[in-house]
Tab-separated table of C-alpha atoms and ligand atoms in Angstrom:
chain	number	residue	atom	x	y	z
A	285	MET	CA	5.322	-21.726	-28.072
A	286	ASN	CA	7.728	-20.654	-25.385
A	287	THR	CA	6.325	-17.395	-24.059
A	288	LYS	CA	8.502	-15.295	-21.798
A	289	HIS	CA	6.411	-14.196	-18.860
A	290	VAL	CA	6.915	-10.578	-17.843
A	291	TYR	CA	5.675	-9.476	-14.430
A	292	LEU	CA	4.049	-6.040	-14.487
A	293	ASP	CA	2.023	-6.384	-11.284
A	294	HIS	CA	4.349	-5.102	-8.553
A	295	ALA	CA	1.484	-3.360	-6.764
A	296	ALA	CA	0.040	-6.823	-6.028
A	297	THR	CA	3.286	-8.200	-4.666
A	298	THR	CA	7.024	-8.199	-5.354
A	299	PRO	CA	9.549	-11.061	-5.573
A	300	LEU	CA	11.698	-11.691	-2.521
A	301	ASP	CA	15.121	-10.090	-2.886
A	302	GLU	CA	17.937	-12.724	-2.885
A	303	GLU	CA	19.894	-10.771	-0.308
A	304	VAL	CA	16.797	-10.565	1.882
A	305	MET	CA	16.275	-14.304	1.694
A	306	ALA	CA	19.901	-14.923	2.668
A	307	SER	CA	19.512	-12.640	5.691
A	308	MET	CA	16.475	-14.629	6.876
A	309	LEU	CA	17.806	-18.179	6.576
A	310	PRO	CA	19.814	-18.471	9.834
A	311	TYR	CA	16.735	-17.500	11.833
A	312	PHE	CA	14.706	-20.500	10.719
A	313	ASN	CA	16.876	-23.168	12.341
A	314	SER	CA	20.120	-21.991	13.911
A	315	ILE	CA	18.916	-18.917	15.815
A	316	TYR	CA	15.504	-20.290	16.649
A	317	GLY	CA	14.881	-19.184	20.251
A	318	ASN	CA	11.728	-17.490	21.461
A	319	PRO	CA	12.665	-13.852	22.122
A	320	SER	CA	10.466	-13.899	25.223
A	321	SER	CA	12.722	-16.529	26.858
A	322	VAL	CA	15.384	-15.392	29.348
A	323	HIS	CA	18.124	-17.812	28.224
A	324	TYR	CA	20.890	-17.530	25.639
A	325	PHE	CA	18.712	-18.780	22.765
A	326	GLY	CA	15.980	-16.318	23.580
A	327	GLN	CA	18.428	-13.442	23.867
A	328	LYS	CA	19.882	-14.147	20.421
A	329	ALA	CA	16.417	-13.959	18.902
A	330	GLU	CA	15.565	-10.844	20.877
A	331	ASP	CA	18.771	-9.170	19.683
A	332	ALA	CA	17.826	-9.857	16.065
A	333	ARG	CA	14.316	-8.502	16.575
A	334	GLU	CA	15.476	-5.354	18.353
A	335	THR	CA	18.231	-4.656	15.814
A	336	SER	CA	15.601	-4.934	13.080
A	337	ARG	CA	13.305	-2.604	14.993
A	338	GLU	CA	16.110	-0.030	15.264
A	339	LYS	CA	16.858	-0.239	11.539
A	340	ILE	CA	13.221	0.327	10.623
A	341	ALA	CA	12.860	3.147	13.164
A	342	ALA	CA	15.915	4.880	11.665
A	343	ILE	CA	14.282	4.810	8.212
A	344	LEU	CA	10.954	6.070	9.577
A	345	ASN	CA	12.782	8.701	11.681
A	346	CYS	CA	11.060	7.581	14.863
A	347	HIS	CA	11.904	5.905	18.176
A	348	PRO	CA	12.208	2.081	18.128
A	349	SER	CA	9.489	1.856	20.799
A	350	GLU	CA	7.084	3.327	18.235
A	351	ILE	CA	7.419	0.302	15.919
A	352	ILE	CA	4.867	-2.533	16.302
A	353	PHE	CA	5.474	-5.730	14.334
A	354	THR	CA	2.310	-7.264	12.834
A	355	SER	CA	1.559	-10.087	10.408
A	356	CYS	CA	0.906	-7.884	7.346
A	357	GLY	CA	-0.208	-4.524	6.022
A	358	THR	CA	-3.829	-5.541	6.459
A	359	GLU	CA	-3.297	-6.284	10.140
A	360	SER	CA	-1.523	-2.953	10.614
A	361	ASP	CA	-4.509	-1.124	9.104
A	362	ASN	CA	-6.912	-3.139	11.258
A	363	LEU	CA	-4.936	-2.431	14.414
A	364	ALA	CA	-4.646	1.279	13.615
A	365	LEU	CA	-8.394	1.717	13.185
A	366	ARG	CA	-9.767	-0.787	15.672
A	367	GLY	CA	-7.126	-0.104	18.307
A	368	THR	CA	-7.647	3.656	18.319
A	369	ALA	CA	-11.443	3.166	18.116
A	370	MET	CA	-11.502	1.019	21.258
A	371	ALA	CA	-9.194	3.354	23.174
A	372	ALA	CA	-11.043	6.523	22.146
A	373	ARG	CA	-14.422	5.166	23.191
A	374	LYS	CA	-13.132	3.878	26.518
A	375	LEU	CA	-10.973	6.866	27.448
A	376	ARG	CA	-13.049	9.799	26.204
A	377	ASN	CA	-16.226	8.501	24.581
A	378	ALA	CA	-15.078	9.631	21.111
A	379	ASN	CA	-16.658	7.660	18.259
A	380	HIS	CA	-16.064	9.596	15.037
A	381	LEU	CA	-13.759	8.269	12.296
A	382	LEU	CA	-12.818	9.958	9.015
A	383	ILE	CA	-11.527	7.993	6.024
A	384	THR	CA	-11.337	8.603	2.281
A	385	PRO	CA	-13.435	6.843	-0.378
A	386	VAL	CA	-10.257	5.557	-2.071
A	387	GLU	CA	-8.885	3.410	0.756
A	388	HIS	CA	-7.774	-0.214	0.424
A	389	HIS	CA	-10.368	-2.648	1.795
A	390	ALA	CA	-8.095	-3.266	4.781
A	391	VAL	CA	-9.125	0.226	5.914
A	392	SER	CA	-12.587	0.656	4.379
A	393	HIS	CA	-13.975	-2.723	5.458
A	394	THR	CA	-12.564	-2.282	8.962
A	395	ALA	CA	-14.275	1.110	9.162
A	396	SER	CA	-17.549	-0.397	7.881
A	397	GLN	CA	-17.433	-3.065	10.545
A	398	LEU	CA	-16.755	-0.509	13.268
A	399	ALA	CA	-19.878	1.319	12.089
A	400	ALA	CA	-22.133	-1.684	11.494
A	401	LEU	CA	-21.345	-3.776	14.577
A	402	PHE	CA	-20.100	-1.281	17.129
A	403	GLY	CA	-21.958	1.921	16.327
A	404	TYR	CA	-18.980	4.110	15.445
A	405	GLU	CA	-19.729	7.042	13.168
A	406	VAL	CA	-17.678	6.789	9.996
A	407	GLU	CA	-17.609	9.687	7.563
A	408	THR	CA	-15.974	9.818	4.154
A	409	LEU	CA	-13.914	12.784	3.015
A	410	ALA	CA	-14.573	14.348	-0.367
A	411	VAL	CA	-11.893	13.723	-3.000
A	412	ASP	CA	-11.186	15.288	-6.368
A	413	GLU	CA	-11.101	13.511	-9.746
A	414	TYR	CA	-7.647	12.101	-8.895
A	415	GLY	CA	-8.705	10.750	-5.511
A	416	GLN	CA	-6.929	13.555	-3.622
A	417	VAL	CA	-8.517	14.706	-0.353
A	418	ILE	CA	-10.182	18.111	-0.592
A	419	LEU	CA	-8.555	19.965	2.282
A	420	GLU	CA	-11.466	22.261	2.950
A	421	ASP	CA	-13.725	19.265	3.450
A	422	LEU	CA	-11.241	17.809	5.923
A	423	GLU	CA	-11.210	21.095	7.867
A	424	ASN	CA	-15.000	21.053	7.973
A	425	LYS	CA	-15.484	17.424	8.925
A	426	ILE	CA	-12.929	17.067	11.741
A	427	ARG	CA	-14.700	17.265	15.097
A	428	LYS	CA	-13.766	17.242	18.774
A	429	ASP	CA	-14.858	13.604	18.971
A	430	THR	CA	-12.949	12.502	15.839
A	431	PHE	CA	-10.547	9.858	17.112
A	432	LEU	CA	-8.660	9.223	13.843
A	433	VAL	CA	-8.269	10.405	10.264
A	434	SER	CA	-7.045	7.737	7.824
A	435	VAL	CA	-5.708	8.699	4.380
A	436	ILE	CA	-3.931	6.302	2.023
A	437	TYR	CA	-0.375	7.445	1.102
A	438	ALA	CA	0.018	5.893	-2.346
A	439	ASN	CA	-3.097	4.466	-3.951
A	440	ASN	CA	-2.783	0.828	-5.001
A	441	GLU	CA	-5.379	1.119	-7.779
A	442	ILE	CA	-4.800	4.540	-9.317
A	443	GLY	CA	-1.274	5.440	-8.199
A	444	SER	CA	-2.083	8.864	-6.716
A	445	VAL	CA	0.235	10.036	-3.917
A	446	SER	CA	-1.405	12.010	-1.103
A	447	ASN	CA	0.005	15.228	0.287
A	448	LEU	CA	0.247	13.815	3.797
A	449	SER	CA	2.354	16.564	5.315
A	450	VAL	CA	-0.350	19.156	4.605
A	451	ILE	CA	-3.171	16.818	5.645
A	452	GLY	CA	-1.216	15.990	8.799
A	453	GLU	CA	-0.751	19.648	9.639
A	454	ILE	CA	-4.508	20.194	9.526
A	455	CYS	CA	-5.136	17.140	11.724
A	456	ARG	CA	-2.474	18.188	14.216
A	457	GLY	CA	-3.946	21.667	14.407
A	458	LYS	CA	-7.194	20.049	15.543
A	459	GLY	CA	-5.496	17.562	17.871
A	460	VAL	CA	-6.607	14.488	15.884
A	461	PRO	CA	-4.115	11.732	14.994
A	462	LEU	CA	-3.520	10.921	11.299
A	463	HIS	CA	-3.030	7.330	10.114
A	464	SER	CA	-1.810	6.416	6.658
A	465	ASP	CA	-1.904	3.122	4.805
A	466	ALA	CA	1.591	3.412	3.313
A	467	VAL	CA	1.776	-0.181	2.094
A	468	GLN	CA	2.346	0.817	-1.548
A	469	ALA	CA	4.882	3.474	-0.588
A	470	GLY	CA	7.578	1.248	0.958
A	471	ALA	CA	9.486	0.592	-2.255
A	472	HIS	CA	9.132	4.017	-3.840
A	473	LEU	CA	8.483	6.940	-1.505
A	474	PRO	CA	10.142	8.495	1.546
A	475	LEU	CA	8.776	7.206	4.860
A	476	ASP	CA	9.933	9.895	7.307
A	477	VAL	CA	6.929	10.118	9.651
A	478	GLN	CA	8.086	13.486	11.006
A	479	SER	CA	8.065	15.283	7.673
A	480	LEU	CA	4.892	13.430	6.648
A	481	ASN	CA	3.226	14.581	9.901
A	482	LEU	CA	1.929	11.071	10.605
A	483	ASP	CA	0.893	9.568	13.932
A	484	LEU	CA	0.268	6.034	12.657
A	485	MET	CA	1.532	4.354	9.481
A	486	SER	CA	1.050	0.860	8.055
A	487	LEU	CA	3.624	-1.058	6.005
A	488	GLY	CA	3.707	-4.574	4.552
A	489	ALA	CA	7.013	-6.204	3.604
A	490	HIS	CA	5.941	-8.076	0.476
A	491	LYS	CA	5.320	-4.816	-1.369
A	492	PHE	CA	9.012	-3.872	-1.031
A	493	TYR	CA	10.755	-7.157	-1.950
A	494	GLY	CA	10.423	-8.596	1.547
A	495	PRO	CA	8.573	-11.723	2.669
A	496	LYS	CA	4.779	-12.067	2.663
A	497	GLY	CA	3.117	-12.266	6.056
A	498	ILE	CA	4.920	-9.538	8.006
A	499	GLY	CA	4.192	-5.863	8.525
A	500	VAL	CA	4.723	-2.821	10.696
A	501	LEU	CA	2.477	-0.343	12.398
A	502	TYR	CA	4.202	2.883	13.386
A	503	LEU	CA	2.443	4.345	16.444
A	504	ARG	CA	3.545	7.738	17.732
A	505	ASN	CA	4.257	7.809	21.465
A	506	GLY	CA	1.269	9.265	23.279
A	507	VAL	CA	-1.398	8.109	20.799
A	508	ASP	CA	-3.920	5.904	22.615
A	509	LEU	CA	-4.372	2.438	21.145
A	510	TYR	CA	-5.714	-0.791	22.655
A	511	PRO	CA	-4.541	-4.172	21.371
A	512	ALA	CA	-6.911	-5.934	18.998
A	513	GLN	CA	-5.085	-9.231	19.555
A	514	THR	CA	-4.557	-10.048	23.223
A	515	GLY	CA	-2.275	-12.587	24.861
A	516	GLY	CA	1.411	-12.221	25.726
A	517	ALA	CA	3.240	-8.975	26.348
A	518	GLN	CA	4.972	-8.786	22.957
A	519	GLU	CA	5.225	-5.445	21.130
A	520	GLY	CA	4.727	-3.391	24.255
A	521	GLY	CA	1.516	-5.277	25.008
A	522	LEU	CA	-0.072	-3.916	21.842
A	523	ARG	CA	0.184	-6.974	19.612
A	524	ALA	CA	0.375	-10.383	21.273
A	525	GLY	CA	1.933	-13.435	19.629
A	526	THR	CA	5.407	-14.961	19.378
A	527	SER	CA	7.578	-12.769	17.140
A	528	ASN	CA	8.294	-14.060	13.647
A	529	ILE	CA	12.051	-13.468	13.766
A	530	PRO	CA	13.113	-14.573	10.245
A	531	TYR	CA	10.406	-12.429	8.674
A	532	ILE	CA	11.154	-9.439	10.896
A	533	VAL	CA	14.855	-9.674	9.980
A	534	GLY	CA	13.939	-10.000	6.291
A	535	MET	CA	11.556	-7.059	6.422
A	536	ALA	CA	14.188	-4.753	7.959
A	537	LYS	CA	16.741	-5.825	5.346
A	538	ALA	CA	14.258	-5.369	2.506
A	539	LEU	CA	13.243	-1.912	3.679
A	540	GLU	CA	16.871	-0.804	3.922
A	541	ILE	CA	17.617	-2.002	0.398
A	542	ALA	CA	14.422	-0.575	-1.096
A	543	GLN	CA	14.817	2.815	0.549
A	544	ALA	CA	18.504	3.070	-0.428
A	545	ARG	CA	17.439	2.491	-4.029
A	546	LEU	CA	15.358	5.689	-4.016
A	547	ASP	CA	18.477	7.809	-4.365
A	548	THR	CA	19.907	5.888	-7.303
A	549	GLU	CA	19.355	6.077	-11.039
A	550	TYR	CA	16.851	3.261	-10.636
A	551	HIS	CA	14.335	5.904	-9.660
A	552	GLN	CA	14.827	7.875	-12.891
A	553	LYS	CA	14.729	4.687	-14.950
A	554	ILE	CA	11.413	3.542	-13.571
A	555	ILE	CA	9.827	6.979	-13.950
A	556	ALA	CA	10.935	7.061	-17.586
A	557	GLN	CA	9.448	3.608	-18.163
A	558	ARG	CA	6.187	4.637	-16.520
A	559	ASP	CA	5.938	7.834	-18.545
A	560	ARG	CA	6.621	5.974	-21.766
A	561	ILE	CA	3.729	3.619	-21.009
A	562	ILE	CA	1.378	6.482	-20.138
A	563	GLY	CA	2.405	8.520	-23.189
A	564	THR	CA	2.098	5.643	-25.641
A	565	VAL	CA	-1.258	4.437	-24.340
A	566	LEU	CA	-2.817	7.892	-24.451
A	567	GLU	CA	-1.411	8.602	-27.908
A	568	GLU	CA	-1.935	5.291	-29.651
A	569	ILE	CA	-5.059	3.801	-28.114
A	570	PRO	CA	-8.396	5.425	-28.858
A	571	ASP	CA	-10.772	6.029	-25.938
A	572	ALA	CA	-8.128	5.581	-23.243
A	573	LYS	CA	-7.792	7.662	-20.067
A	574	LEU	CA	-5.241	7.774	-17.283
A	575	THR	CA	-6.689	7.152	-13.822
A	576	GLY	CA	-5.222	8.879	-10.786
A	577	ASP	CA	-3.029	11.924	-10.453
A	578	PRO	CA	-0.944	12.681	-13.577
A	579	ILE	CA	1.747	14.444	-11.517
A	580	LYS	CA	1.665	13.316	-7.899
A	581	ARG	CA	1.805	9.627	-8.686
A	582	MET	CA	3.786	6.514	-7.867
A	583	PRO	CA	6.995	6.246	-9.925
A	584	ASN	CA	6.172	2.665	-10.964
A	585	HIS	CA	2.428	2.953	-11.525
A	586	ALA	CA	0.471	3.413	-14.770
A	587	SER	CA	-3.298	2.901	-14.622
A	588	PHE	CA	-6.007	3.447	-17.182
A	589	VAL	CA	-9.613	2.974	-18.121
A	590	PHE	CA	-10.678	2.087	-21.663
A	591	LYS	CA	-14.144	2.740	-23.035
A	592	ASN	CA	-16.313	-0.269	-23.951
A	593	LEU	CA	-14.043	-2.947	-22.603
A	594	GLU	CA	-14.264	-5.635	-19.921
A	595	SER	CA	-10.975	-5.626	-18.040
A	596	ASN	CA	-10.854	-9.391	-17.488
A	597	ASN	CA	-10.908	-9.949	-21.259
A	598	LEU	CA	-7.934	-7.644	-21.610
A	599	LEU	CA	-6.029	-9.292	-18.754
A	600	ILE	CA	-6.527	-12.767	-20.209
A	601	LEU	CA	-5.288	-11.718	-23.658
A	602	LEU	CA	-2.297	-9.947	-22.106
A	603	ASP	CA	-1.483	-13.023	-20.039
A	604	GLN	CA	-1.586	-15.191	-23.152
A	605	ALA	CA	0.877	-12.784	-24.753
A	606	GLY	CA	3.155	-13.140	-21.704
A	607	PHE	CA	2.357	-10.008	-19.700
A	608	ALA	CA	1.015	-10.161	-16.141
A	609	CYS	CA	-1.016	-7.031	-15.357
A	610	SER	CA	-4.078	-6.370	-13.265
A	611	SER	CA	-7.245	-4.342	-13.088
A	612	ALA	CA	-9.170	-2.403	-10.507
A	613	SER	CA	-11.991	-4.815	-9.931
A	614	ALA	CA	-13.356	-6.654	-6.977
A	615	CYS	CA	-13.048	-10.241	-8.186
A	616	LYS	CA	-11.181	-12.462	-10.582
A	617	THR	CA	-13.901	-14.369	-12.387
A	618	GLY	CA	-17.221	-13.798	-14.094
A	619	ASN	CA	-18.316	-10.223	-14.614
A	620	PRO	CA	-16.410	-8.426	-11.880
A	621	ALA	CA	-17.949	-5.370	-10.276
A	622	PRO	CA	-16.011	-2.129	-10.729
A	623	SER	CA	-13.899	-1.263	-7.703
A	624	ASP	CA	-15.051	1.059	-4.933
A	625	VAL	CA	-12.116	3.338	-5.763
A	626	LEU	CA	-13.128	3.830	-9.398
A	627	LYS	CA	-16.745	4.302	-8.331
A	628	ALA	CA	-15.659	7.077	-5.954
A	629	LEU	CA	-13.988	8.865	-8.879
A	630	GLU	CA	-17.286	8.944	-10.767
A	631	ILE	CA	-15.901	7.433	-13.949
A	632	GLU	CA	-18.601	7.118	-16.649
A	633	PRO	CA	-20.443	3.763	-16.804
A	634	ASP	CA	-19.110	2.747	-20.234
A	635	TRP	CA	-15.507	3.302	-19.055
A	636	ILE	CA	-15.521	1.956	-15.506
A	637	ARG	CA	-15.364	-1.765	-16.398
A	638	GLY	CA	-12.281	-1.362	-18.560
A	639	SER	CA	-9.502	-0.712	-16.079
A	640	LEU	CA	-5.861	-1.732	-16.495
A	641	ARG	CA	-3.033	-1.405	-13.968
A	642	VAL	CA	0.604	-1.772	-15.021
A	643	THR	CA	3.065	-1.615	-12.137
A	644	LEU	CA	6.819	-1.805	-12.696
A	645	GLY	CA	9.598	-3.127	-10.507
A	646	LYS	CA	13.337	-3.091	-10.021
A	647	ASP	CA	13.897	-5.857	-12.594
A	648	THR	CA	11.597	-4.479	-15.296
A	649	GLU	CA	13.663	-4.041	-18.448
A	650	ASN	CA	13.235	-1.431	-21.153
A	651	GLU	CA	13.049	-4.250	-23.680
A	652	ASP	CA	10.009	-5.692	-21.869
A	653	ILE	CA	8.279	-2.321	-22.008
A	654	ASN	CA	9.012	-2.022	-25.740
A	655	ARG	CA	7.422	-5.389	-26.437
A	656	PHE	CA	4.495	-4.600	-24.161
A	657	LEU	CA	3.773	-1.322	-25.899
A	658	SER	CA	4.125	-2.870	-29.339
A	659	ILE	CA	1.306	-5.370	-28.683
A	660	LEU	CA	-0.980	-3.441	-26.331
A	661	PRO	CA	-2.960	-1.368	-28.880
A	662	ASP	CA	-3.939	-4.488	-30.859
A	663	ILE	CA	-4.800	-6.411	-27.728
A	664	VAL	CA	-7.065	-3.622	-26.480
A	665	GLN	CA	-8.861	-3.687	-29.851
A	666	LYS	CA	-9.238	-7.483	-29.634
A	667	ALA	CA	-10.501	-7.305	-26.056
A	668	ARG	CA	-13.128	-4.781	-27.124
A	669	LEU	CA	-14.530	-7.316	-29.602
A	670	VAL	CA	-14.915	-10.126	-27.057
A	671	GLU	CA	-18.593	-10.669	-26.280
B	756	PLP	C1	-1.229	-4.732	-0.400
B	756	PLP	C2	-1.913	-3.631	0.309
B	756	PLP	C3	-2.482	-3.824	1.579
B	756	PLP	C4	-2.497	-5.154	2.253
B	756	PLP	O1	-1.221	-5.532	2.689
B	756	PLP	P1	-0.910	-7.071	3.023
B	756	PLP	O2	0.462	-7.053	3.598
B	756	PLP	O3	-0.996	-7.791	1.724
B	756	PLP	O4	-1.942	-7.513	3.981
B	756	PLP	C5	-3.048	-2.738	2.207
B	756	PLP	N1	-3.065	-1.530	1.634
B	756	PLP	C6	-2.530	-1.304	0.427
B	756	PLP	C7	-2.551	0.065	-0.146
B	756	PLP	C8	-1.942	-2.348	-0.286
B	756	PLP	O5	-1.414	-2.121	-1.489
């Protein structure tokens, strides 16, 4: 049988845009200089890097000197937490970090390591049933020695979108910088750091149709951060290592294209597709619940839990039917443990193992969604019967 494979896992990664790939190619072999070199070849590479930095800064509404190129979203999160932790301890003996219980592991595991190995005090903010920070708790937990608050912008597992501008206002009122893991937001949400009231923000290119292995950390001028990777003087001395010019060029191009798409009918199309999935699942499948915020949610993100179901069984049956989806679980084989995010939402034990995440992209067609929704109810029933 010749099954058409439909990709509904854009929160995991996105395909490289053709136009992005074309923009990268010259920088692999014809414009190959090291931007740190003084000669012609180096200058050409430096020009490309700095033009890309300006393009990204324009989208983020910040100064180009506030853009740090990293190797991925994970590295940006690591640098945000570890870099501010080191600086805060050294400069003013501040050791208190606030995060949410619904962070990506790039944030939560970095925070755990800061606590376990280096004695930082990490506290977790209370969240509501949708994973949204409870503002009163934030007000109460921020202290004079809090060096950073980190709140995910768009949740990769449950699709909730945080109200960063309000959270940022509270942090600013207390003089504490706010970081956000905005890796999921790049393709779908505005990234203006001024209206979001952010002081640090992480992005990763492969979530917005750019190449894997390149990212950005926005760092507001005046926020203290020490480099976690030391060596050369690249990135203002904050992130050493020879710049990856083709990837930087590709990331800037991809971000421009993705952000320009927000104002087009694409946005309405994807929201309609998402809402059709959510509506159909909740209507036609017994014992199904939406996870995450029903209103403040990612335009391309539908996520659920089903009672009495093991998500891997569902994913395998869906894959056999030609649909690539994912779940909110910690590993790919055996009996995966429910994710930390779902655990934080206090989902009942007989629901928490049955998660499903369907994330749409720019090439998702209505016809694919029709076929998906026509088979899903039966497949959920079948998956429930697997021992
Ligand atoms: C994908 C993702 C990351 C990790 O980004 P990489 O570029 O893959 O390292 C971090 N946070 C969130 C929310 C993500 O979705």
